[in-house]
CSV table of N, CA and C in Angstrom, one decimal:
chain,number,residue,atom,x,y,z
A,263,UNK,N,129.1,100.1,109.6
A,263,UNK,CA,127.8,100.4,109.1
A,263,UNK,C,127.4,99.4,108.1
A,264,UNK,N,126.2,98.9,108.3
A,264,UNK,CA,125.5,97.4,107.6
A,264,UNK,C,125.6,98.4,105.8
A,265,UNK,N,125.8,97.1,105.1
A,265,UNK,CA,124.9,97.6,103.2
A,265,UNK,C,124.1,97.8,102.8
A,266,UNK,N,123.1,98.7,102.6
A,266,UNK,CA,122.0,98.4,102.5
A,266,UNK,C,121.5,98.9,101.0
A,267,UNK,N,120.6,97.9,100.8
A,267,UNK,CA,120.2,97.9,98.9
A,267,UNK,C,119.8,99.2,98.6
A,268,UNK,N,120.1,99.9,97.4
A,268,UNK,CA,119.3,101.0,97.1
A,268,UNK,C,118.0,101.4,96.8
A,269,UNK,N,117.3,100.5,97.3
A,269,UNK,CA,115.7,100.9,97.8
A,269,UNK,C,115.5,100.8,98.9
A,270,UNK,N,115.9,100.7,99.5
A,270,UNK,CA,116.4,100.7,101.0
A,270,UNK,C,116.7,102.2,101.5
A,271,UNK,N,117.9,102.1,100.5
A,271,UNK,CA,117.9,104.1,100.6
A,271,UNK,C,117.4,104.8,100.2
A,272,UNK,N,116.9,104.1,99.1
A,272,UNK,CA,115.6,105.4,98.6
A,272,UNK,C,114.3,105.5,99.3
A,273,UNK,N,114.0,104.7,99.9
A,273,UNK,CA,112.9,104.5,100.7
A,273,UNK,C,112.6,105.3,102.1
A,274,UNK,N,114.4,105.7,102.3
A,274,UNK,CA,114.4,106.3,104.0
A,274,UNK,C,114.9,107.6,103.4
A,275,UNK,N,115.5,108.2,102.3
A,275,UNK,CA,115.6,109.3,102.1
A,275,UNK,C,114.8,110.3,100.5
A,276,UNK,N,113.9,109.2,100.1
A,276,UNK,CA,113.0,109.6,99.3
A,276,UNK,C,112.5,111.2,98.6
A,277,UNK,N,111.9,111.6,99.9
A,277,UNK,CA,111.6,113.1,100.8
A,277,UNK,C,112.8,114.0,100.3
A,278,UNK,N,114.1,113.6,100.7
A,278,UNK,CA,114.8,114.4,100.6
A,278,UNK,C,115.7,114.8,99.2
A,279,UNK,N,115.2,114.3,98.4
A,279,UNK,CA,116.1,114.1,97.0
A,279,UNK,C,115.5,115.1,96.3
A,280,UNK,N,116.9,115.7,95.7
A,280,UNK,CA,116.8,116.9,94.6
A,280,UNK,C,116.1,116.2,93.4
A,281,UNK,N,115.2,117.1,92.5
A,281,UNK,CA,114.8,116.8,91.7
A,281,UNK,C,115.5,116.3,90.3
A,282,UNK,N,116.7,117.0,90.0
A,282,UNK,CA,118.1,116.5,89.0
A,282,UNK,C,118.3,115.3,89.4
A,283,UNK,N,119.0,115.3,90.9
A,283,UNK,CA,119.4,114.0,91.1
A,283,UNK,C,118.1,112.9,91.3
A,284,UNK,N,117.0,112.9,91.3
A,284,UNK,CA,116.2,112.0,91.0
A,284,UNK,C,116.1,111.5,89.2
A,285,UNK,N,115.9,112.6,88.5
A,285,UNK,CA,115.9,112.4,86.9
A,285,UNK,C,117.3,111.8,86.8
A,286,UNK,N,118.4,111.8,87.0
A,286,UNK,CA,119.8,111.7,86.8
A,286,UNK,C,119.5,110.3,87.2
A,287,UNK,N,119.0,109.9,88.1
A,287,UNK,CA,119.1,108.4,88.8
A,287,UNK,C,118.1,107.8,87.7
A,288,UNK,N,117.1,108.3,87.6
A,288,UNK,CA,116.0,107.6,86.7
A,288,UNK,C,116.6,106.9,85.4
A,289,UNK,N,117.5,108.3,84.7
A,289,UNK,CA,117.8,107.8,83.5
A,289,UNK,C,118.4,107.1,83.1
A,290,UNK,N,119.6,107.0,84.4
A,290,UNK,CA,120.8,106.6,84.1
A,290,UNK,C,120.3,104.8,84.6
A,291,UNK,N,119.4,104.3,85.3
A,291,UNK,CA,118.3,103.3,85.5
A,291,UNK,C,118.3,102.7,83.7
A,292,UNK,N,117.3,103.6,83.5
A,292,UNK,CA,116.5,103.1,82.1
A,292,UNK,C,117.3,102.9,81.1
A,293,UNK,N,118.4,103.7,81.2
A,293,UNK,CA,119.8,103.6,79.9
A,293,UNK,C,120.1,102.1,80.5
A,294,UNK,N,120.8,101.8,81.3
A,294,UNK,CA,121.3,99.9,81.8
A,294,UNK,C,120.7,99.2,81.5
A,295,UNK,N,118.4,99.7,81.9
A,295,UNK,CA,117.9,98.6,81.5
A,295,UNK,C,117.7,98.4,79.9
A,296,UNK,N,117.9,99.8,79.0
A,296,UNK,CA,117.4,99.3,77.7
A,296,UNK,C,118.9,98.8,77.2
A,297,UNK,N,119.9,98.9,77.9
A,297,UNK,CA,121.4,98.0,77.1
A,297,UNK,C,121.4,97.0,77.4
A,298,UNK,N,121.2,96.4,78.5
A,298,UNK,CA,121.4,95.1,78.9
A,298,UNK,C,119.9,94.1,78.8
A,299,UNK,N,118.7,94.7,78.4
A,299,UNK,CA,117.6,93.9,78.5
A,299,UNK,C,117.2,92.5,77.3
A,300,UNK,N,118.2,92.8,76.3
A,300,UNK,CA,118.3,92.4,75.0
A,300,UNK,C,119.2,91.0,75.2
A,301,UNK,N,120.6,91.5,75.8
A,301,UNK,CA,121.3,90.6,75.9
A,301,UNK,C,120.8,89.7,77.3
A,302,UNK,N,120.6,90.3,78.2
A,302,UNK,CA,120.1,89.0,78.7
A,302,UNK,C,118.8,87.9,78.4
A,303,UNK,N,117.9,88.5,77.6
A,303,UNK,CA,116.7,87.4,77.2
A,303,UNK,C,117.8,86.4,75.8
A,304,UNK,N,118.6,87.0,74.9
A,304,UNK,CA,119.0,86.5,74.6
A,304,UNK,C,120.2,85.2,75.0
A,305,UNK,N,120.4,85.8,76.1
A,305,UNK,CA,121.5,84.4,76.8
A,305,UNK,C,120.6,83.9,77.8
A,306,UNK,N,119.2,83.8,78.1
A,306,UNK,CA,118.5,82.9,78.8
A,306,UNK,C,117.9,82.2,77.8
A,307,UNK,N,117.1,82.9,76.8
A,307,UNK,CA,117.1,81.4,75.4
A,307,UNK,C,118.3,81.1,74.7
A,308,UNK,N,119.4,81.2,74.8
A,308,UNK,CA,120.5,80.5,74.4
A,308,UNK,C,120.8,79.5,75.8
A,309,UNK,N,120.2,79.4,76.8
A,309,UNK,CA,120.1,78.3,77.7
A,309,UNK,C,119.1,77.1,77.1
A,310,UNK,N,118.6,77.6,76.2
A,310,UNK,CA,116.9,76.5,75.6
A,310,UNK,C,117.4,75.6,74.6
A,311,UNK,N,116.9,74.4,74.8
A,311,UNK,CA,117.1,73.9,73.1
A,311,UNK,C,116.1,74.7,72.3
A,312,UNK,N,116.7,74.1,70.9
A,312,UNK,CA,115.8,75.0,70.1
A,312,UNK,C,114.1,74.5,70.1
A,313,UNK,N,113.7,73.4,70.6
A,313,UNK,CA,112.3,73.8,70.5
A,313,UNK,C,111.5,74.0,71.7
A,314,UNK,N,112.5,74.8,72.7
A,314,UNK,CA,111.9,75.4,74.4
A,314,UNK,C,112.0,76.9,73.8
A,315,UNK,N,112.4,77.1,72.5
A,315,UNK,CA,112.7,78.7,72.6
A,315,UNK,C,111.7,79.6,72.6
A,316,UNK,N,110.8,79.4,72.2
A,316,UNK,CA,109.5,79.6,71.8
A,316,UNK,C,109.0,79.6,73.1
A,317,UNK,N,108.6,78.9,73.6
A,317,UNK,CA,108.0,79.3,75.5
A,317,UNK,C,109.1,79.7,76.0
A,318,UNK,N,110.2,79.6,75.8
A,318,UNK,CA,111.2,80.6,76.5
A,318,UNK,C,110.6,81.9,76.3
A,319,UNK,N,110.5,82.5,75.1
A,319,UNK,CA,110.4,83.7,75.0
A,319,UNK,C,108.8,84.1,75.3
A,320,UNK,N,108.0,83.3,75.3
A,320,UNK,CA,106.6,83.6,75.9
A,320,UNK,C,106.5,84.0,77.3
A,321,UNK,N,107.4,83.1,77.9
A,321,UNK,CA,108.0,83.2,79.5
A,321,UNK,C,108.4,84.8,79.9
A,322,UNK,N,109.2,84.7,79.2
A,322,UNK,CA,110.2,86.3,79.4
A,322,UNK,C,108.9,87.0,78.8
A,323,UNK,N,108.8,87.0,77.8
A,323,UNK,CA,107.2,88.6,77.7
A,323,UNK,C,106.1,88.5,79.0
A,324,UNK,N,105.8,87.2,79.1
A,324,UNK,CA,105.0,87.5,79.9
A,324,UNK,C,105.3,88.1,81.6
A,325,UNK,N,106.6,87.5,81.9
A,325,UNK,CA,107.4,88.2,83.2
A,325,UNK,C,107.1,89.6,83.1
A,326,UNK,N,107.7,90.0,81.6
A,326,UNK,CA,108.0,91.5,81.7
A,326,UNK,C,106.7,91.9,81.8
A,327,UNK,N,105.5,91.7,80.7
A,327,UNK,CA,104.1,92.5,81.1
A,327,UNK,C,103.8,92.5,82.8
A,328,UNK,N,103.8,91.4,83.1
A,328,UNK,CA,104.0,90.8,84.7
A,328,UNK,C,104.4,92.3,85.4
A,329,UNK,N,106.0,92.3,85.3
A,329,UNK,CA,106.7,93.4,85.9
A,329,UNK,C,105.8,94.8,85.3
A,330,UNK,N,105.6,95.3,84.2
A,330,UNK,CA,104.8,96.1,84.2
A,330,UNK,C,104.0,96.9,85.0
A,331,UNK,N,102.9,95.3,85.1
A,331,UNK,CA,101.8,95.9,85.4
A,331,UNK,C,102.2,96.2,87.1
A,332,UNK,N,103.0,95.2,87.8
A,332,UNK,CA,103.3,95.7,89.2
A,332,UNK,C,103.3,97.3,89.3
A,333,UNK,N,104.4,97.9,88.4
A,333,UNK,CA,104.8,99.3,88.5
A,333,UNK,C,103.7,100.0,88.7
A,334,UNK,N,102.9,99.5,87.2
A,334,UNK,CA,101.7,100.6,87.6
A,334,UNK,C,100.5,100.1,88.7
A,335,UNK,N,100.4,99.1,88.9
A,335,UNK,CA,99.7,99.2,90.2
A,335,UNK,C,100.1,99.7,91.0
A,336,UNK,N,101.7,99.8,91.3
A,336,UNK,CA,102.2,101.3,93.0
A,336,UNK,C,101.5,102.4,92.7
A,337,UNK,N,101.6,103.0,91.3
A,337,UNK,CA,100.7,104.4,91.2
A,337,UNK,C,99.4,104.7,92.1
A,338,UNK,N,98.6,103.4,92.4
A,338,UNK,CA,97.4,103.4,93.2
A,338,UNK,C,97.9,103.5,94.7
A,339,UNK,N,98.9,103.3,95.4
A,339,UNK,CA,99.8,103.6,96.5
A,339,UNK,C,99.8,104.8,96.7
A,340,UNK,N,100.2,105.8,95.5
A,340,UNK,CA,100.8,107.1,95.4
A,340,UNK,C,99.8,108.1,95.1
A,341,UNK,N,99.0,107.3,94.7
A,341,UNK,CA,97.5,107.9,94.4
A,341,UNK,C,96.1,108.2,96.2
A,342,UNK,N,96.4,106.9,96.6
A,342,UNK,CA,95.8,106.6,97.8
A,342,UNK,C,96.6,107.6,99.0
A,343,UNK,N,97.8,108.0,98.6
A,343,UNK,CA,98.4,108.8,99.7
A,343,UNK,C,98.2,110.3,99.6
A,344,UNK,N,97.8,110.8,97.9
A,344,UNK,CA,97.5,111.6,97.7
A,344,UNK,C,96.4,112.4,98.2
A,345,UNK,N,95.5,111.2,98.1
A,345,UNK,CA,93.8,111.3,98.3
A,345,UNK,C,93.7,111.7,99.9
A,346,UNK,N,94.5,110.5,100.6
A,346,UNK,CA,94.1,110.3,102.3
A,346,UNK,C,94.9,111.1,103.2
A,347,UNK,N,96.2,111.4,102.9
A,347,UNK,CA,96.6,112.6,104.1
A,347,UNK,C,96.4,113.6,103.4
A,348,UNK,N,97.0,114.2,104.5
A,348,UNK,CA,96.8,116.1,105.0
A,348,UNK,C,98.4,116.8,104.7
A,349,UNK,N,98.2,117.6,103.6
A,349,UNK,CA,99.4,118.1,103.7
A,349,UNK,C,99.4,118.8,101.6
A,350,UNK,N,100.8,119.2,101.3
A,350,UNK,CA,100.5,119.4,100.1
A,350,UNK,C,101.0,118.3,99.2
A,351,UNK,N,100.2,118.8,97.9
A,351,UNK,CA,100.6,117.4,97.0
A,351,UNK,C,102.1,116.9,96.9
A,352,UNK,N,102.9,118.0,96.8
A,352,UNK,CA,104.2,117.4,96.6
A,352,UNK,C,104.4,116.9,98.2
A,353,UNK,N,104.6,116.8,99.3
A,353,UNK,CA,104.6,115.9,100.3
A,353,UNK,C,103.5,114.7,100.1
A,354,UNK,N,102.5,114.9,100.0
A,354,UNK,CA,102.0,113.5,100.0
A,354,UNK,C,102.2,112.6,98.9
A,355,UNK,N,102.5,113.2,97.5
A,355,UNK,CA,103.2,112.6,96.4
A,355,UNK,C,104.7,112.1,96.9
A,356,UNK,N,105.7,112.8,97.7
A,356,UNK,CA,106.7,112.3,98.2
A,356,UNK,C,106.6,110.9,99.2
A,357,UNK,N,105.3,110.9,100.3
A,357,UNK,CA,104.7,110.0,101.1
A,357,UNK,C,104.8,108.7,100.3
A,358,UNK,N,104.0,108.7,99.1
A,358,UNK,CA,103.2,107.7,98.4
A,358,UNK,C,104.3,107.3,97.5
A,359,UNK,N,105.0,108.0,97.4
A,359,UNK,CA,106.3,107.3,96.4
A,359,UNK,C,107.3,106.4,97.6
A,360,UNK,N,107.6,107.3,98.8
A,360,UNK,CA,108.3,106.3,100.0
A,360,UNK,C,107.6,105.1,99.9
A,361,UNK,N,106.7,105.2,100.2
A,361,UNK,CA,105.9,103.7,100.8
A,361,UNK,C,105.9,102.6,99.4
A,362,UNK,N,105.8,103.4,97.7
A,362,UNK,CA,105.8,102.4,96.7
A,362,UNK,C,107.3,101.6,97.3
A,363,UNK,N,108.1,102.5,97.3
A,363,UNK,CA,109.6,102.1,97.6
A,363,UNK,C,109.6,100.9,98.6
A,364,UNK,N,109.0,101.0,99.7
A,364,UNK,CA,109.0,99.8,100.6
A,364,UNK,C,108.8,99.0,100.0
A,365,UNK,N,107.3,98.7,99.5
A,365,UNK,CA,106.7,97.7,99.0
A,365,UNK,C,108.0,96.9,97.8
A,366,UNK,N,108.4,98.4,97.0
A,366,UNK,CA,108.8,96.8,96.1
A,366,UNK,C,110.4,96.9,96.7
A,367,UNK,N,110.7,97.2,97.9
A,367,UNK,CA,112.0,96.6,98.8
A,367,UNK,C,111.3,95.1,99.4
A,368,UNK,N,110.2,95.1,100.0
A,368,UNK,CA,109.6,94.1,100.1
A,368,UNK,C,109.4,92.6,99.4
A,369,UNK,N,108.8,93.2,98.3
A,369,UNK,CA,108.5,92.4,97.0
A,369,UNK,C,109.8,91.8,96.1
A,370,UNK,N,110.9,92.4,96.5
A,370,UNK,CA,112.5,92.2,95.9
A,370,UNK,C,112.8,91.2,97.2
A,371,UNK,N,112.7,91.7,98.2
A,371,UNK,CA,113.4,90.5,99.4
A,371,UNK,C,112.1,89.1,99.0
A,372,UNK,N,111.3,88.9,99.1
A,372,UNK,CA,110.6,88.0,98.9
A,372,UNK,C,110.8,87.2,97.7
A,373,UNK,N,110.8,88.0,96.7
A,373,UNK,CA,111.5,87.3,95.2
A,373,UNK,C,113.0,86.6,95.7
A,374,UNK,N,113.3,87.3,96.4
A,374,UNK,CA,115.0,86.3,96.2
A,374,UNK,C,115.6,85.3,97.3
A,375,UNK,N,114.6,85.7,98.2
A,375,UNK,CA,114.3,84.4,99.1
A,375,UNK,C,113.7,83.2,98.4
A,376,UNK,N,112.2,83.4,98.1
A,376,UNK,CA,112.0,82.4,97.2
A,376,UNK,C,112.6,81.8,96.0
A,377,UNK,N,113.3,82.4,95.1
A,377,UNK,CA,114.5,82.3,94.2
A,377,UNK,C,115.6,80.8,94.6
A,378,UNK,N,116.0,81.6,96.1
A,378,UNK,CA,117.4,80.9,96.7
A,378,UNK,C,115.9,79.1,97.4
A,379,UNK,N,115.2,79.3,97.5
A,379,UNK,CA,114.6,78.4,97.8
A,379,UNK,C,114.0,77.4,96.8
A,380,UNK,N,114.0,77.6,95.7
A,380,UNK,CA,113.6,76.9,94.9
A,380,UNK,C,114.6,76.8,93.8
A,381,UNK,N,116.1,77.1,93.7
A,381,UNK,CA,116.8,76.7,93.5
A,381,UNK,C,118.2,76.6,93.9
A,382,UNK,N,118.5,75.6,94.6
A,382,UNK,CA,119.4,75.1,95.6
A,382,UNK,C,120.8,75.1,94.7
């Protein structure tokens, strides 16, 4: 049986997830990202001399607003699925969260294709 990324799986079993185990996954998400988000901008400007540090760190905020705003633009995904099928909110809210999930399985394969392409 192939590996497949966990947007991958979340994307084909979205629908089916208990609501615990979705908050359980969420949080335990956002806890890694707020432990490790520190140290890694810190060991990417500790790759800078000292006077790149400065647009180093302009670089990295601006990524992150970057990433941001992606996130909240899926909401218009989840929103548009809301609006346009037939069925109840929580299915079409489940619909519109699947399909964000593609998109940024999508937008993740393309990042890291381009990534491995522009540095060899």
């Amino acid at each position: 049986m192939p590996r497949h990324q966990p947007s991958a799986y979340l994307s084909q079993t979205a629908r089916h997830l208990a609501n615990p185990f979705i908050a359980t996954v969420y949080v335990l998400y956002m806890a890694g990202m707020g432990t490790c988000m520190g140290s890694v901008m810190t060991s990417a400007l500790r790759t800078l001399a000292d006077n790149q540090q400065t647009e180093g760190n302009a670089i990295l905020n601006t990524l992150q607003q970057f990433a941001g705003a992606v996130g909240t633009s899926l909401s218009a995904v989840v929103a548009q699925s809301q609006t346009h099928l037939a069925g109840s909110q929580a299915y079409t809210t489940a619909v519109g969260t699947q399909n964000a999930f593609i998109m940024l399985t999508v937008f993740a394969t393309v990042i890291w294709f381009s990534y491995f392409k522009v540095v060899k």
